[in-house]
Amino acid sequence: MKSFFVRLFVLAVLSFDSVNLWAQELQWHDPLATDGVLEGRGWEDIGYNRLPDDAQAKVREPVWNLSRDATGLLLRFTTDADQVQVTFVPGKKLSMPHMPTTGVSGLDLYSRAADGEWLWVRGRYDFSEEKIAYSFLTPNSTGEEREYQLYLPLYNSVSDLKIGMASSAKFTFLPKRPENPIVIYGTSIAQGACASRAGMSWPNILGRSLDKPLINLAFSGNGRMEPELIEYIETLKASVYVLDCLPNLGPGGGFTEEIVRERITHAIQALKAAQPDTPILLVEHDGYSDGGIDSARKEIYTNLNLWTKAIFEDLIAEGIEDLYLMTREDIGLGMDDYVDGTHPTDLGMQRYADAYIKHLTKILD
Amino acid sequence: MKSFFVRLFVLAVLSFDSVNLWAQELQWHDPLATDGVLEGRGWEDIGYNRLPDDAQAKVREPVWNLSRDATGLLLRFTTDADQVQVTFVPGKKLSMPHMPTTGVSGLDLYSRAADGEWLWVRGRYDFSEEKIAYSFLTPNSTGEEREYQLYLPLYNSVSDLKIGMASSAKFTFLPKRPENPIVIYGTSIAQGACASRAGMSWPNILGRSLDKPLINLAFSGNGRMEPELIEYIETLKASVYVLDCLPNLGPGGGFTEEIVRERITHAIQALKAAQPDTPILLVEHDGYSDGGIDSARKEIYTNLNLWTKAIFEDLIAEGIEDLYLMTREDIGLGMDDYVDGTHPTDLGMQRYADAYIKHLTKILD
């Protein structure tokens, strides 16, 4: 945006203090050098990744590759700095045709206000394939320490991440929260496609809104309710398991009604066997925005949801407890909530999050 | 998105009819070869542009350059084809770091359902700097003629646009609607930053929702309520003039309170002198999403809105009629409705549009 760059320039000229800051020596902090501060991982010592090393031999290659994307990872810290700089080395492509660089590869920072509410923090960014740099501006925080949450990229990997500020500033990483996280197994939508910023994926909106930790095991195009993933998930102590894989179980992938029923049933039974006291939220397909104009597309999600509801009712009848269903109607996406007919925009993500907040607030109560 | 491309492939394999179609000869239609079908222009014979040739000598160069972007331009047609292909040659950069290619350079198609409601039509796209191609799929329309609206790109220029379908299909361009359009003078936000699709800029949501034509004279970073622009606008017969320039009149651009007051007052008085019966909607600055964390940014929009409200009340007191004000509170953007603190996402665009729909429905009643 021209106006954006004009403003950047003006800001650089007007903010004499800011210019001054960058002339100072910065103090850099590496989150991986402090144990137990990177939140959103189900396993320790796996860097900015989402599956442990031994998964490489057990899961399909696309799942493994997508587990290198940093979605759902979160850093918490306090500082009194009035500028916070963050740099990291990204992987592969920085953007997609229908999802901007800020969403695919960008960082997102929120600060907790005095009343406990989250405030979004503006970042000036510089994207290159070699290094991504954000400079977050928090001028009003000068002199007081405040709490921050930094979201890592939704669709890119991260290495060599460092957080820098004036060496005179106070800085402390906060430990990851000890309570059991919400564990999500999902598709591209739960991974974050196509939010415009990391903070706007529905899991991240949810975590911020409920103020709870979560683990995001969503794999774009590859959230297929697979037994080998369930084996990893059932080892995680969770406050609730969310199973939101229907959009990746359509007939295009060779998934018949029999296979879909088998996978959903197996996932729920295996999780209940391993963690009997952990509630499970099963989620329907949210639909496609062109269902009204393409009856073949409407049939896909309609069938998947019919089968899912039937399985849900069967399992309840068999006595499985603490199993819940969130329907397409509960999610309630409208025609203009998607960018490409399949992936929600920020508008759709907010609606998704609203539905999850409503359901999980009751389940976790 | 991997899942997206997997689906494309599956769709290509499954849709035998589609493959067949592309083996046929396509019939191509050039909108510029038919008079009076390209809607959204205030002047004839200016191609896919938004200011007439003589403006090049009268407006600042950035305004002229931005007037080559096709935002707000709209093609209406009927066809019974089950696939509609559109190609064009784009200008300059296809995307921005905070706005995806689909929004900057993409097309967007809606079809009118039997009940009169608009249905979004999915397009498979192929972006290159040489040519952009969309293939829109409307399988359920086979055999019946339906009405379509095609939105042109929000932040890119267009040349050599052609609409193609099977030569056996019926096709007719609809003439642009004869009623006086809503004429909008605005900034990057009204130009469409940062909608993810052309149909999701607030002016395009508004036009679709009210079912009315509009002319979009919004220039990113350069909607500065300038007399030379007002001279063009006052020649346009409009149902209402919308003046939404506040976000480009901040102090960073050297705009003092005196200049801001002078420009707003001049714009309203000149439009009222030229077109006394045309209502004017003056719009406040929508705010920045980091106002709560950056008091300097909050001061910018707070001051601009105070001055604007004072001018509005003065002019009403002086007897100017049919002048309306839409406030920041009316627009009602929340903290997560922006991508970069300044530009709304689709979530913010929908809120903007909702506020406009409410105000303009009353004004145009």
XYZ file of C-alpha atoms in Angstrom:
730
model
C 0.000 0.000 0.000
C 1.415 3.350 -0.897
C -0.233 4.956 2.118
C 1.373 2.338 4.329
C 4.867 3.091 3.083
C 4.259 6.813 3.264
C 3.285 6.349 6.882
C 6.311 4.184 7.595
C 8.538 6.912 6.249
C 6.756 9.630 8.172
C 6.914 7.531 11.315
C 10.621 6.984 10.886
C 11.165 10.701 10.474
C 8.891 11.780 13.307
C 9.863 9.163 15.873
C 13.251 10.467 16.846
C 13.300 8.141 19.838
C 12.776 5.139 17.585
C 15.639 6.092 15.347
C 17.726 6.536 18.458
C 16.836 3.080 19.703
C 18.165 1.382 16.599
C 21.450 3.176 17.016
C 21.771 1.469 20.419
C 23.125 -2.008 20.948
C 20.234 -4.476 21.041
C 20.048 -7.367 23.475
C 18.920 -10.576 21.711
C 17.090 -13.482 23.376
C 16.769 -17.022 21.953
C 13.627 -18.823 23.201
C 15.161 -22.264 22.582
C 17.981 -21.422 24.983
C 15.484 -21.335 27.879
C 13.672 -24.570 28.733
C 9.898 -24.676 28.855
C 9.003 -21.293 27.363
C 7.822 -22.256 23.874
C 4.117 -23.022 24.217
C 2.016 -25.086 21.801
C 4.302 -28.121 21.451
C 3.207 -31.554 22.611
C 6.810 -32.744 22.875
C 9.976 -31.119 24.216
C 13.180 -30.472 22.264
C 11.619 -30.434 18.807
C 12.495 -26.847 17.891
C 9.745 -24.870 16.193
C 8.029 -28.049 15.024
C 4.855 -29.905 15.873
C 5.718 -33.626 15.783
C 8.625 -35.454 17.451
C 11.517 -36.906 15.435
C 10.296 -40.498 15.546
C 7.145 -39.433 13.670
C 9.140 -39.090 10.466
C 9.117 -42.886 10.106
C 5.474 -43.241 11.105
C 3.414 -40.541 9.366
C 3.021 -39.816 5.660
C 5.625 -37.473 4.191
C 3.217 -34.532 3.653
C 2.160 -34.737 7.312
C 5.782 -34.741 8.402
C 6.617 -31.784 6.160
C 3.626 -29.800 7.401
C 4.607 -30.553 11.006
C 7.585 -28.234 10.350
C 5.155 -25.276 10.015
C 4.997 -23.283 13.240
C 1.231 -22.762 13.495
C -0.055 -22.630 17.065
C 3.366 -22.028 18.598
C 3.388 -19.145 21.029
C 5.970 -17.220 23.037
C 5.024 -15.349 26.191
C 7.232 -12.698 27.762
C 7.258 -9.493 29.766
C 9.243 -6.392 28.946
C 9.210 -2.651 29.488
C 10.782 -1.965 26.055
C 9.014 0.465 23.747
C 10.173 -1.462 20.684
C 10.463 -5.223 20.345
C 12.345 -6.602 17.347
C 11.921 -10.211 16.240
C 13.835 -11.925 13.442
C 13.827 -15.473 12.092
C 14.773 -17.493 9.026
C 11.687 -18.775 7.167
C 11.338 -21.860 5.013
C 9.974 -22.259 1.473
C 7.414 -19.897 -0.093
C 6.494 -16.754 1.819
C 2.922 -16.419 0.522
C 0.176 -18.175 -1.415
C -2.041 -16.678 -4.141
C -5.009 -16.507 -1.761
C -3.169 -15.903 1.547
C -0.833 -12.952 2.108
C 2.742 -13.104 3.405
C 1.588 -11.609 6.712
C -0.580 -14.715 7.243
C 1.622 -17.427 5.730
C 4.971 -16.260 7.149
C 4.264 -13.359 9.491
C 4.451 -12.912 13.231
C 1.710 -11.406 15.367
C 2.013 -9.771 18.777
C -0.572 -8.996 21.442
C -0.062 -7.208 24.743
C -2.171 -7.546 27.854
C -3.780 -4.296 28.954
C -4.209 -3.274 32.580
C -7.794 -4.612 32.513
C -6.608 -8.031 31.324
C -7.861 -7.599 27.746
C -5.523 -8.293 24.832
C -4.358 -5.356 22.701
C -2.998 -5.967 19.214
C 0.485 -4.538 18.632
C 1.411 -3.073 15.255
C 4.577 -4.373 13.625
C 6.638 -2.891 10.833
C 7.802 -5.842 8.769
C 10.471 -6.721 6.290
C 10.091 -9.983 4.406
C 12.850 -11.708 2.518
C 13.536 -15.357 1.819
C 16.721 -15.091 3.882
C 15.303 -13.388 6.976
C 12.021 -11.994 8.223
C 12.192 -9.037 10.602
C 9.436 -7.406 12.613
C 9.743 -4.271 14.694
C 6.823 -3.974 17.089
C 5.986 -0.541 18.467
C 4.619 -0.195 21.976
C 5.329 3.452 22.803
C 2.846 3.722 25.641
C 4.497 0.913 27.587
C 7.637 2.884 28.404
C 8.568 2.512 32.034
C 6.167 -0.310 32.873
C 6.567 -4.023 32.289
C 3.831 -5.598 30.236
C 2.899 -9.117 29.215
C 3.089 -10.132 25.542
C 2.037 -13.109 23.400
C 3.903 -13.662 20.145
C 2.309 -15.965 17.561
C 4.589 -17.798 15.125
C 3.763 -18.223 11.400
C 0.747 -20.262 10.287
C 2.197 -21.795 7.118
C 5.942 -21.517 7.319
C 8.759 -22.986 9.340
C 10.924 -20.981 11.703
C 14.591 -21.194 12.581
C 17.073 -18.941 14.384
C 14.313 -16.875 15.989
C 15.563 -14.072 18.200
C 13.802 -11.387 20.196
C 15.698 -8.135 20.611
C 15.238 -4.890 22.499
C 17.317 -2.090 23.970
C 19.856 -3.586 26.346
C 18.582 -1.232 29.043
C 15.114 -2.828 28.910
C 13.851 -5.497 31.266
C 12.944 -8.789 29.607
C 11.710 -12.171 30.880
C 10.329 -15.206 29.029
C 7.211 -16.518 30.781
C 7.029 -20.304 31.240
C 4.417 -22.128 29.212
C 1.201 -22.498 31.139
C 1.034 -25.721 33.193
C -2.640 -26.517 32.597
C -3.628 -29.204 30.106
C -3.979 -27.700 26.637
C -6.787 -27.895 24.108
C -5.436 -30.377 21.521
C -6.665 -29.867 17.958
C -6.381 -32.364 15.101
C -7.449 -30.698 11.877
C -6.993 -29.575 8.280
C -5.804 -26.449 6.462
C -8.561 -24.459 8.142
C -7.309 -25.207 11.664
C -3.736 -24.741 10.416
C -4.793 -21.185 9.585
C -5.772 -20.899 5.911
C -6.476 -18.192 4.993
C -6.094 -15.806 7.964
C -4.326 -12.543 7.150
C -2.330 -12.649 10.404
C -1.156 -15.420 12.732
C -3.405 -14.147 15.524
C -6.475 -14.558 13.334
C -6.489 -18.332 12.794
C -9.466 -19.735 14.711
C -7.307 -21.750 17.146
C -5.301 -18.643 18.026
C -8.428 -16.504 18.447
C -9.811 -19.277 20.655
C -6.690 -19.589 22.813
C -6.538 -15.835 23.302
C -10.228 -15.541 24.055
C -10.384 -18.421 26.575
C -6.884 -17.569 27.838
C -5.847 -21.205 27.575
C -2.905 -23.059 26.004
C -3.484 -25.207 22.953
C -1.606 -27.608 20.699
C -2.321 -27.286 17.003
C -1.933 -30.557 15.096
C -3.572 -29.433 11.864
C -2.030 -30.431 8.547
C -3.156 -28.689 5.389
C -4.890 -31.154 3.080
C -3.693 -33.963 5.334
C -5.830 -33.911 8.459
C -7.273 -37.312 7.677
C -8.097 -38.777 11.082
C -5.280 -41.295 10.651
C -4.572 -43.947 13.334
C -0.860 -43.052 13.401
C -1.743 -39.477 14.325
C -4.250 -40.606 16.923
C -1.416 -42.655 18.492
C 0.521 -39.460 19.026
C -2.487 -37.450 20.161
C -3.600 -39.997 22.775
C -0.277 -39.565 24.595
C -1.014 -35.862 25.160
C -2.709 -34.835 28.398
C -5.406 -32.499 27.139
C -8.266 -30.500 28.598
C -10.242 -31.465 25.486
C -9.527 -33.137 22.146
C -10.924 -31.407 19.055
C -11.348 -33.586 15.952
C -11.962 -31.319 12.955
C -10.846 -33.406 9.957
C -13.968 -33.718 7.804
C -12.848 -31.258 5.057
C -9.936 -33.610 4.265
C -12.072 -36.761 4.088
C -13.952 -35.970 0.875
C -14.387 -38.471 -1.967
C -11.630 -36.735 -4.008
C -9.111 -38.356 -1.645
C -10.604 -41.821 -2.189
C -12.475 -41.791 1.113
C -15.622 -43.885 0.921
C -18.400 -43.782 3.497
C -16.943 -46.951 4.997
C -13.469 -45.486 5.424
C -14.786 -42.214 6.830
C -16.969 -44.013 9.387
C -14.104 -46.318 10.338
C -11.630 -43.485 10.847
C -13.940 -41.323 12.942
C -15.058 -44.267 15.050
C -11.502 -45.477 15.576
C -10.253 -42.012 16.522
C -12.908 -41.512 19.178
C -12.656 -45.033 20.607
C -8.851 -44.938 20.738
C -8.759 -41.549 22.450
C -11.434 -42.617 24.930
C -9.525 -45.833 25.676
C -6.292 -43.977 26.311
C -7.723 -40.924 28.093
C -11.194 -41.837 29.369
C -11.710 -38.581 31.254
C -10.811 -36.204 28.414
C -13.829 -34.771 26.580
C -13.856 -34.943 22.775
C -15.424 -32.382 20.464
C -16.182 -33.810 17.027
C -16.692 -31.132 14.367
C -18.678 -31.296 11.149
C -17.553 -30.044 7.726
C -18.159 -26.276 7.598
C -19.395 -26.464 4.006
C -18.271 -24.766 0.806
C -19.397 -21.262 -0.109
C -20.365 -22.361 -3.613
C -22.639 -25.168 -2.416
C -25.621 -23.244 -3.760
C -24.187 -23.143 -7.279
C -22.410 -26.507 -7.447
C -24.556 -29.376 -6.219
C -21.652 -31.864 -6.420
C -19.754 -29.783 -3.884
C -22.819 -29.520 -1.650
C -23.258 -33.293 -1.755
C -19.703 -33.822 -0.457
C -20.156 -31.928 2.789
C -23.780 -32.954 3.233
C -22.883 -36.660 3.116
C -19.837 -36.287 5.361
C -21.969 -34.515 7.938
C -24.777 -37.075 7.767
C -22.316 -39.906 8.400
C -20.624 -37.977 11.186
C -23.876 -37.244 12.986
C -24.900 -40.908 12.708
C -21.570 -42.058 14.169
C -21.888 -39.518 16.956
C -25.348 -40.757 17.856
C -24.265 -44.406 17.678
C -21.327 -43.818 20.009
C -23.472 -41.885 22.487
C -25.979 -44.770 22.388
C -23.112 -47.194 23.084
C -22.369 -45.271 26.258
C -19.367 -43.147 25.314
C -19.356 -40.144 27.646
C -18.157 -36.589 27.278
C -18.421 -36.683 23.501
C -19.776 -33.535 21.831
C -20.663 -32.488 18.292
C -20.327 -29.070 16.655
C -22.419 -28.916 13.496
C -22.061 -26.967 10.258
C -25.019 -24.867 11.378
C -23.228 -24.099 14.665
C -20.185 -22.870 12.727
C -22.590 -20.883 10.573
C -20.303 -19.671 7.781
C -21.948 -17.454 5.156
C -21.204 -17.284 1.456
C -18.757 -14.388 1.741
C -16.773 -15.835 4.659
C -14.405 -17.701 2.327
C -11.674 -16.597 -0.064
C -11.814 -19.533 -2.502
C -14.994 -21.380 -1.611
C -13.163 -23.690 0.801
C -10.881 -21.654 3.087
C -12.245 -19.014 5.466
C -10.975 -15.462 5.467
C -10.563 -13.546 8.746
C -14.328 -13.045 8.587
C -14.898 -16.803 8.461
C -12.166 -17.454 11.042
C -13.886 -15.141 13.510
C -17.184 -16.989 13.009
C -15.413 -20.342 13.416
C -13.778 -19.087 16.613
C -17.089 -17.758 17.958
C -18.649 -21.209 17.511
C -15.687 -22.921 19.194
C -15.676 -20.430 22.068
C -19.352 -21.124 22.691
C -18.955 -24.934 22.613
C -15.662 -25.205 24.503
C -16.731 -22.760 27.198
C -19.544 -25.176 28.061
C -17.409 -28.322 27.727
C -14.542 -26.958 29.844
C -16.798 -25.371 32.451
C -2.678 -24.670 -0.295
C -1.850 -28.270 -0.945
C -5.448 -29.347 -0.395
C -6.566 -26.787 -2.946
C -4.314 -28.111 -5.668
C -5.210 -31.684 -4.832
C -8.848 -30.731 -5.275
C -8.139 -28.950 -8.564
C -6.505 -32.081 -9.894
C -9.309 -34.319 -8.709
C -11.868 -31.974 -10.188
C -10.074 -31.973 -13.530
C -10.028 -35.763 -13.556
C -13.610 -36.234 -12.415
C -15.271 -33.576 -14.541
C -15.165 -35.243 -17.872
C -17.552 -32.653 -19.275
C -15.185 -29.868 -18.268
C -12.270 -31.471 -20.019
C -14.472 -31.865 -23.038
C -15.382 -28.213 -22.949
C -11.783 -27.093 -23.179
C -11.258 -29.282 -26.190
C -14.012 -27.259 -27.906
C -13.461 -23.964 -29.607
C -14.210 -21.117 -27.173
C -16.084 -18.004 -28.185
C -14.396 -14.872 -26.793
C -16.146 -11.573 -26.023
C -14.454 -8.188 -25.534
C -16.471 -5.842 -23.281
C -14.859 -2.752 -24.794
C -16.164 -3.748 -28.214
C -19.746 -3.188 -27.003
C -20.728 0.343 -25.966
C -22.170 0.990 -22.537
C -21.615 -2.333 -20.830
C -18.680 -1.579 -18.511
C -20.217 -0.241 -15.299
C -18.447 1.866 -12.659
C -16.854 4.480 -14.931
C -17.833 8.137 -14.707
C -16.605 8.801 -18.255
C -16.931 6.877 -21.514
C -14.073 5.579 -23.662
C -11.450 5.442 -20.935
C -10.817 1.679 -21.024
C -10.530 -0.035 -17.652
C -9.605 3.242 -15.961
C -11.262 5.603 -13.526
C -10.342 9.136 -14.656
C -10.557 10.667 -18.148
C -7.455 11.465 -20.199
C -7.478 15.200 -19.469
C -7.032 14.444 -15.748
C -3.411 13.488 -16.354
C -2.529 17.195 -16.578
C -4.707 18.178 -13.616
C -4.249 15.655 -10.812
C -1.088 14.641 -8.985
C 0.867 11.806 -10.589
C 0.068 9.202 -7.873
C -3.651 9.913 -8.300
C -3.347 9.501 -12.045
C -1.404 6.252 -11.677
C -3.927 4.856 -9.191
C -6.774 5.808 -11.522
C -5.434 3.031 -13.806
C -6.439 0.442 -11.138
C -9.748 -1.181 -12.020
C -11.413 -1.133 -8.583
C -15.185 -0.709 -8.727
C -15.449 -1.661 -12.398
C -18.104 -4.250 -13.050
C -19.320 -6.333 -16.001
C -22.828 -7.724 -16.146
C -23.868 -10.500 -18.493
C -26.162 -13.453 -18.956
C -25.166 -16.890 -20.169
C -26.202 -20.522 -19.977
C -22.581 -21.747 -20.078
C -21.427 -24.116 -17.366
C -17.904 -22.686 -17.458
C -16.955 -19.048 -17.953
C -13.311 -18.269 -18.688
C -11.913 -14.752 -18.248
C -8.396 -13.630 -19.121
C -6.636 -10.264 -18.950
C -3.175 -8.724 -18.860
C -2.391 -7.197 -15.436
C -0.072 -4.325 -14.616
C 2.751 -4.075 -12.051
C 2.916 -6.193 -8.887
C 0.370 -8.948 -8.436
C 0.235 -8.886 -4.621
C 1.278 -6.942 -1.527
C 2.765 -8.377 1.678
C -0.528 -7.862 3.523
C -2.985 -8.417 0.642
C -3.079 -11.604 -1.428
C -2.970 -11.848 -5.222
C -6.645 -12.827 -5.256
C -7.482 -9.398 -3.775
C -4.880 -7.207 -5.506
C -5.157 -8.687 -8.998
C -7.996 -11.196 -8.942
C -11.435 -11.314 -10.489
C -14.609 -12.177 -8.616
C -17.874 -13.505 -10.020
C -21.391 -13.641 -8.569
C -24.501 -15.139 -10.098
C -28.080 -14.195 -9.341
C -30.151 -17.052 -7.966
C -33.798 -17.642 -8.839
C -34.833 -15.811 -5.641
C -32.805 -12.725 -6.605
C -30.018 -13.322 -4.065
C -26.407 -13.278 -5.210
C -24.428 -16.535 -5.185
C -20.637 -16.479 -5.202
C -19.054 -18.446 -8.043
C -15.820 -20.349 -7.488
C -12.997 -19.684 -9.927
C -9.896 -21.725 -10.634
C -7.140 -19.197 -11.215
C -3.770 -18.963 -12.819
C -1.688 -15.872 -12.066
C 1.297 -14.770 -14.071
C 2.712 -11.357 -14.809
C 1.912 -11.864 -18.484
C -1.686 -13.033 -18.178
C -4.221 -13.807 -15.479
C -6.780 -16.506 -16.250
C -9.885 -17.520 -14.314
C -12.125 -20.438 -15.073
C -15.444 -20.075 -13.254
C -17.505 -23.187 -12.683
C -21.287 -23.007 -12.716
C -22.303 -26.604 -13.311
C -25.857 -26.226 -12.073
C -26.651 -23.510 -14.599
C -26.534 -25.819 -17.614
C -29.494 -25.247 -19.859
C -30.745 -22.055 -18.233
C -29.541 -18.503 -18.736
C -28.395 -16.756 -15.581
C -27.281 -13.258 -14.694
C -23.675 -12.643 -13.586
C -21.652 -9.763 -12.106
C -17.901 -9.822 -12.659
C -15.751 -7.567 -10.438
C -12.428 -6.338 -11.805
C -9.226 -6.176 -9.678
C -9.004 -3.825 -6.691
C -5.335 -2.843 -6.979
C -4.201 -3.646 -10.478
C -4.827 -2.407 -13.990
C -6.515 -4.467 -16.676
C -5.980 -4.706 -20.404
C -7.078 -7.106 -23.151
C -9.838 -8.576 -20.994
C -11.846 -11.299 -22.715
C -14.710 -13.486 -21.573
C -14.901 -16.927 -23.167
C -17.261 -19.859 -23.140
C -18.288 -22.759 -25.336
C -19.344 -21.420 -28.734
C -22.636 -23.292 -28.346
C -23.518 -21.245 -25.234
C -25.764 -18.191 -25.210
C -24.071 -14.980 -24.067
C -25.197 -11.346 -23.737
C -23.563 -8.355 -22.066
C -26.109 -6.437 -19.981
C -26.051 -2.641 -20.367
C -24.839 -0.656 -17.388
C -27.732 0.338 -15.167
C -29.216 3.736 -16.098
C -29.873 4.995 -12.574
C -27.547 7.555 -10.994
C -24.681 5.773 -9.215
C -23.338 6.141 -5.704
C -20.111 8.134 -6.221
C -17.344 7.456 -3.693
C -14.246 9.598 -3.132
C -11.908 7.788 -0.764
C -8.588 6.269 0.279
C -6.939 2.837 0.180
C -9.773 1.449 2.278
C -12.451 2.355 -0.274
C -10.089 1.248 -3.053
C -10.222 -2.171 -1.400
C -7.221 -2.683 0.902
C -7.021 -5.358 2.164
C -9.963 -7.445 0.927
C -9.050 -10.993 -0.071
C -11.314 -10.870 -3.136
C -12.639 -8.074 -5.370
C -16.201 -8.714 -4.237
C -15.224 -8.095 -0.613
C -14.199 -4.418 -0.779
C -16.827 -2.431 1.104
C -18.005 -0.527 -1.995
C -18.537 -3.790 -3.869
C -20.373 -5.392 -0.938
C -22.503 -2.234 -0.772
C -23.312 -2.176 -4.486
C -24.249 -5.843 -4.440
C -26.330 -5.521 -1.301
C -28.281 -2.409 -2.386
C -28.309 -3.659 -5.995
C -27.160 -0.241 -7.210
C -24.388 0.997 -9.516
C -21.467 2.898 -8.041
C -18.372 4.770 -9.168
C -15.269 4.186 -7.080
C -12.892 7.160 -7.050
C -10.669 5.971 -4.209
C -6.920 6.410 -4.479
C -4.678 4.552 -2.069
C -2.808 7.030 0.153
C -4.052 9.817 -2.081
C -7.708 10.385 -1.277
C -7.011 13.865 0.000
C -10.241 15.750 -0.665
C -8.451 17.787 -3.351
C -10.293 20.542 -5.286
C -9.137 19.133 -8.642
C -10.820 15.836 -7.816
C -13.979 17.579 -6.600
C -14.091 19.335 -10.005
C -14.356 15.943 -11.673
C -16.773 14.522 -9.132
C -19.206 17.455 -9.343
C -19.747 16.732 -13.059
C -21.080 13.252 -12.212
C -24.827 12.811 -11.769
C -24.963 10.772 -8.570
C -27.633 9.355 -6.286
C -25.331 10.292 -3.385
C -21.757 11.501 -2.961
C -19.672 9.710 -0.346
C -16.639 11.610 1.009
C -14.424 9.152 2.920
C -10.960 10.764 2.811
C -10.062 11.297 6.482
C -7.495 8.461 6.718
C -5.364 10.267 4.097
C -5.515 13.661 5.824
C -3.349 12.846 8.828
C -0.526 15.085 10.069
C 2.076 12.790 8.479
C 1.062 14.225 5.108
C 1.532 17.800 6.352
C -2.196 18.371 6.815
C -2.860 20.885 9.576
C -6.252 21.433 11.175
C -6.667 24.497 8.954
C -5.993 22.584 5.724
C -8.250 19.692 6.751
C -11.129 22.050 7.614
C -10.626 23.983 4.390
C -10.623 20.866 2.195
C -13.699 19.284 3.748
C -15.623 22.574 3.695
C -14.638 23.290 0.106
C -15.567 19.791 -1.059
C -19.043 19.951 0.439
C -19.755 23.500 -0.686
C -18.524 22.881 -4.227
C -20.548 19.695 -4.618
C -23.645 21.387 -3.197
C -23.169 24.360 -5.555
C -22.861 22.104 -8.596
C -25.455 19.475 -7.646
C -27.741 21.014 -5.016
C -30.143 18.059 -4.911
C -27.553 15.329 -4.437
C -27.152 14.166 -0.841
C -23.648 13.977 0.603
C -22.445 11.453 3.179
C -19.345 12.626 5.035
C -17.465 9.812 6.756
C -15.188 9.930 9.783
C -11.830 8.204 10.163
C -12.467 4.567 11.147
C -9.572 4.578 13.623
C -6.463 2.432 13.951
C -6.530 -0.943 15.679
C -3.495 -0.066 17.770
C -4.995 3.151 19.153
C -5.132 1.572 22.590
C -1.399 0.910 22.612
C -0.117 3.940 20.707
C -1.603 7.201 21.927
C 0.000 9.206 19.082
C -1.966 7.136 16.595
C -5.156 7.541 18.603
C -4.678 11.316 18.658
C -4.508 11.431 14.850
C -7.939 9.956 14.252
C -9.512 11.535 17.316
C -8.543 15.041 16.151
C -9.562 14.463 12.546
C -12.962 13.271 13.704
C -13.447 16.183 16.098
C -12.727 18.671 13.314
C -14.971 16.789 10.889
C -17.895 16.732 13.275
C -17.478 20.457 13.963
C -17.475 21.272 10.232
C -20.505 19.073 9.718
C -22.420 20.881 12.466
C -21.346 24.309 11.169
C -22.514 23.521 7.651
C -25.845 22.187 8.876
C -26.229 25.377 10.943
C -25.488 27.402 7.806
C -28.427 25.722 6.112
C -26.766 23.086 3.906
C -29.339 20.371 3.307
C -29.090 16.645 2.706
C -25.705 16.421 4.373
C -25.103 13.363 6.553
C -22.324 12.114 8.804
C -21.183 8.530 9.449
C -19.054 8.376 12.584
C -16.219 6.083 13.671
C -18.634 4.570 16.174
C -21.115 3.878 13.363
C -18.412 2.024 11.419
C -17.575 0.209 14.637
C -14.372 -1.607 13.704
C -12.878 -3.804 16.424
C -9.213 -4.442 17.144
C -9.018 -7.624 15.068
C -10.771 -6.194 12.016
C -7.493 -4.936 10.520
C -4.468 -6.662 9.004
C -1.856 -3.979 9.759
C -3.563 -1.615 12.184
C -4.774 0.637 9.357
C -6.348 -1.465 6.600
C -9.413 -3.639 7.212
C -9.487 -7.326 6.388
C -12.625 -8.937 4.968
C -13.905 -8.912 8.539
C -13.458 -5.138 8.741
C -14.757 -4.637 5.200
C -17.980 -6.427 6.082
C -18.451 -4.173 9.131
C -17.697 -1.084 7.003
C -20.233 -2.251 4.430
C -22.859 -2.942 7.100
C -22.517 0.637 8.367
C -22.740 2.067 4.828
C -25.746 -0.109 3.977
C -27.553 1.170 7.067
C -26.787 4.840 6.358
C -27.297 4.824 2.581
C -30.528 2.845 2.795
C -31.955 5.711 4.840
C -30.444 8.463 2.676
C -31.558 6.923 -0.634
C -35.009 5.948 0.627
